[in-house]
């Protein structure tokens, strides 16, 4: 029996409880798979090997933020970014935490440069000297981070 849309619908109609049992497993598996792919593609997974933090972050932080990492891996309104004397803190919202552990990247491992977009000014952090993973955020958020970081903020490239 081929799985045409009609055959699939007939199967679901004949076995509704099986479908109800399977669907949550399918959904959670797909959710975790997408999270893992974004982590690998964007570079978060690579960063976590060096900069994963397990201690509660002690510094100024802003939740519900957006950023873009390598190869258009977008994090829209799910990031928490923070600054302390130790470095830049990065975490994702709990629902998106799979393969995205919290990170604390030392300032010595970060380069900063500004870039004008069509509408907004952006700041691009290059994270990890060896890895060179980009994180692009809005200039307005970067200004708040810079103000809180004070003298710890890296010298910006031009």
PDB file of N, CA and C in Angstrom, residues 6-7 16 18 24 32 41 43-44 47 54 59 73 78-79 82 86 88 93 98 106-107 112 114 127 132 134:
ATOM      1  N   UNK A   6      -4.420  10.216   0.293  1.00  0.00           N
ATOM      2  CA  UNK A   6      -5.709   9.551   0.556  1.00  0.00           C
ATOM      3  C   UNK A   6      -5.527   8.339   1.461  1.00  0.00           C
ATOM      4  N   UNK A   7      -4.497   7.530   1.176  1.00  0.00           N
ATOM      5  CA  UNK A   7      -4.238   6.345   1.996  1.00  0.00           C
ATOM      6  C   UNK A   7      -3.854   6.732   3.419  1.00  0.00           C
ATOM      7  N   UNK A  16      -7.566   6.256  14.835  1.00  0.00           N
ATOM      8  CA  UNK A  16      -7.373   7.584  15.451  1.00  0.00           C
ATOM      9  C   UNK A  16      -6.560   7.556  16.747  1.00  0.00           C
ATOM     10  N   UNK A  18      -4.154   5.486  17.558  1.00  0.00           N
ATOM     11  CA  UNK A  18      -2.745   5.296  17.215  1.00  0.00           C
ATOM     12  C   UNK A  18      -2.139   6.622  16.757  1.00  0.00           C
ATOM     13  N   UNK A  24       2.432  13.167  19.239  1.00  0.00           N
ATOM     14  CA  UNK A  24       3.320  13.897  20.162  1.00  0.00           C
ATOM     15  C   UNK A  24       4.785  13.455  20.054  1.00  0.00           C
ATOM     16  N   UNK A  32      13.153  18.670  18.397  1.00  0.00           N
ATOM     17  CA  UNK A  32      14.535  18.471  18.840  1.00  0.00           C
ATOM     18  C   UNK A  32      15.491  18.412  17.652  1.00  0.00           C
ATOM     19  N   UNK A  41      24.460  24.216  12.530  1.00  0.00           N
ATOM     20  CA  UNK A  41      24.627  25.138  11.407  1.00  0.00           C
ATOM     21  C   UNK A  41      25.091  26.508  11.889  1.00  0.00           C
ATOM     22  N   UNK A  43      26.564  27.397  14.696  1.00  0.00           N
ATOM     23  CA  UNK A  43      27.844  27.422  15.392  1.00  0.00           C
ATOM     24  C   UNK A  43      27.731  27.352  16.912  1.00  0.00           C
ATOM     25  N   UNK A  44      26.510  27.359  17.437  1.00  0.00           N
ATOM     26  CA  UNK A  44      26.333  27.305  18.900  1.00  0.00           C
ATOM     27  C   UNK A  44      26.959  26.034  19.468  1.00  0.00           C
ATOM     28  N   UNK A  47      30.670  26.420  19.751  1.00  0.00           N
ATOM     29  CA  UNK A  47      30.991  27.332  20.853  1.00  0.00           C
ATOM     30  C   UNK A  47      30.805  26.652  22.208  1.00  0.00           C
ATOM     31  N   UNK A  54      27.989  26.462  33.455  1.00  0.00           N
ATOM     32  CA  UNK A  54      27.001  25.761  34.276  1.00  0.00           C
ATOM     33  C   UNK A  54      26.652  26.536  35.535  1.00  0.00           C
ATOM     34  N   UNK A  59      25.386  39.115  36.211  1.00  0.00           N
ATOM     35  CA  UNK A  59      25.676  40.335  35.463  1.00  0.00           C
ATOM     36  C   UNK A  59      24.388  40.883  34.887  1.00  0.00           C
ATOM     37  N   UNK A  73      21.369  31.340  10.585  1.00  0.00           N
ATOM     38  CA  UNK A  73      20.692  30.710  11.727  1.00  0.00           C
ATOM     39  C   UNK A  73      20.125  31.848  12.580  1.00  0.00           C
ATOM     40  N   UNK A  78      14.342  34.933  21.208  1.00  0.00           N
ATOM     41  CA  UNK A  78      14.535  33.790  22.103  1.00  0.00           C
ATOM     42  C   UNK A  78      15.870  33.835  22.858  1.00  0.00           C
ATOM     43  N   UNK A  79      16.681  34.865  22.608  1.00  0.00           N
ATOM     44  CA  UNK A  79      17.995  34.937  23.242  1.00  0.00           C
ATOM     45  C   UNK A  79      17.986  35.795  24.496  1.00  0.00           C
ATOM     46  N   UNK A  82      23.899  38.835  27.984  1.00  0.00           N
ATOM     47  CA  UNK A  82      24.321  39.510  29.195  1.00  0.00           C
ATOM     48  C   UNK A  82      25.794  39.838  29.140  1.00  0.00           C
ATOM     49  N   UNK A  86      33.588  39.011  33.202  1.00  0.00           N
ATOM     50  CA  UNK A  86      34.115  37.761  32.636  1.00  0.00           C
ATOM     51  C   UNK A  86      33.908  37.661  31.123  1.00  0.00           C
ATOM     52  N   UNK A  88      30.814  37.792  27.611  1.00  0.00           N
ATOM     53  CA  UNK A  88      29.479  37.886  27.022  1.00  0.00           C
ATOM     54  C   UNK A  88      28.718  36.600  27.316  1.00  0.00           C
ATOM     55  N   UNK A  93      15.985  30.672  25.156  1.00  0.00           N
ATOM     56  CA  UNK A  93      14.773  30.392  25.912  1.00  0.00           C
ATOM     57  C   UNK A  93      14.669  28.885  26.179  1.00  0.00           C
ATOM     58  N   UNK A  98      17.524  22.784  23.793  1.00  0.00           N
ATOM     59  CA  UNK A  98      18.165  21.554  23.330  1.00  0.00           C
ATOM     60  C   UNK A  98      19.328  21.892  22.394  1.00  0.00           C
ATOM     61  N   UNK A 106      34.658  34.640  27.055  1.00  0.00           N
ATOM     62  CA  UNK A 106      35.538  35.693  27.592  1.00  0.00           C
ATOM     63  C   UNK A 106      35.736  36.827  26.581  1.00  0.00           C
ATOM     64  N   UNK A 107      35.856  38.036  27.100  1.00  0.00           N
ATOM     65  CA  UNK A 107      36.046  39.199  26.221  1.00  0.00           C
ATOM     66  C   UNK A 107      37.285  39.034  25.348  1.00  0.00           C
ATOM     67  N   UNK A 112      34.656  42.784  17.871  1.00  0.00           N
ATOM     68  CA  UNK A 112      33.424  43.536  17.662  1.00  0.00           C
ATOM     69  C   UNK A 112      33.606  44.480  16.479  1.00  0.00           C
ATOM     70  N   UNK A 114      31.083  47.178  13.802  1.00  0.00           N
ATOM     71  CA  UNK A 114      29.770  47.746  13.456  1.00  0.00           C
ATOM     72  C   UNK A 114      29.548  47.602  11.958  1.00  0.00           C
ATOM     73  N   UNK A 127      32.948  35.379  17.609  1.00  0.00           N
ATOM     74  CA  UNK A 127      33.110  34.643  18.861  1.00  0.00           C
ATOM     75  C   UNK A 127      34.120  33.514  18.720  1.00  0.00           C
ATOM     76  N   UNK A 132      35.721  31.632  15.181  1.00  0.00           N
ATOM     77  CA  UNK A 132      35.249  32.812  14.442  1.00  0.00           C
ATOM     78  C   UNK A 132      33.779  32.678  14.032  1.00  0.00           C
ATOM     79  N   UNK A 134      30.161  34.138  13.853  1.00  0.00           N
ATOM     80  CA  UNK A 134      29.552  35.475  13.935  1.00  0.00           C
ATOM     81  C   UNK A 134      28.235  35.458  14.716  1.00  0.00           C
TER      82      UNK A 134
END
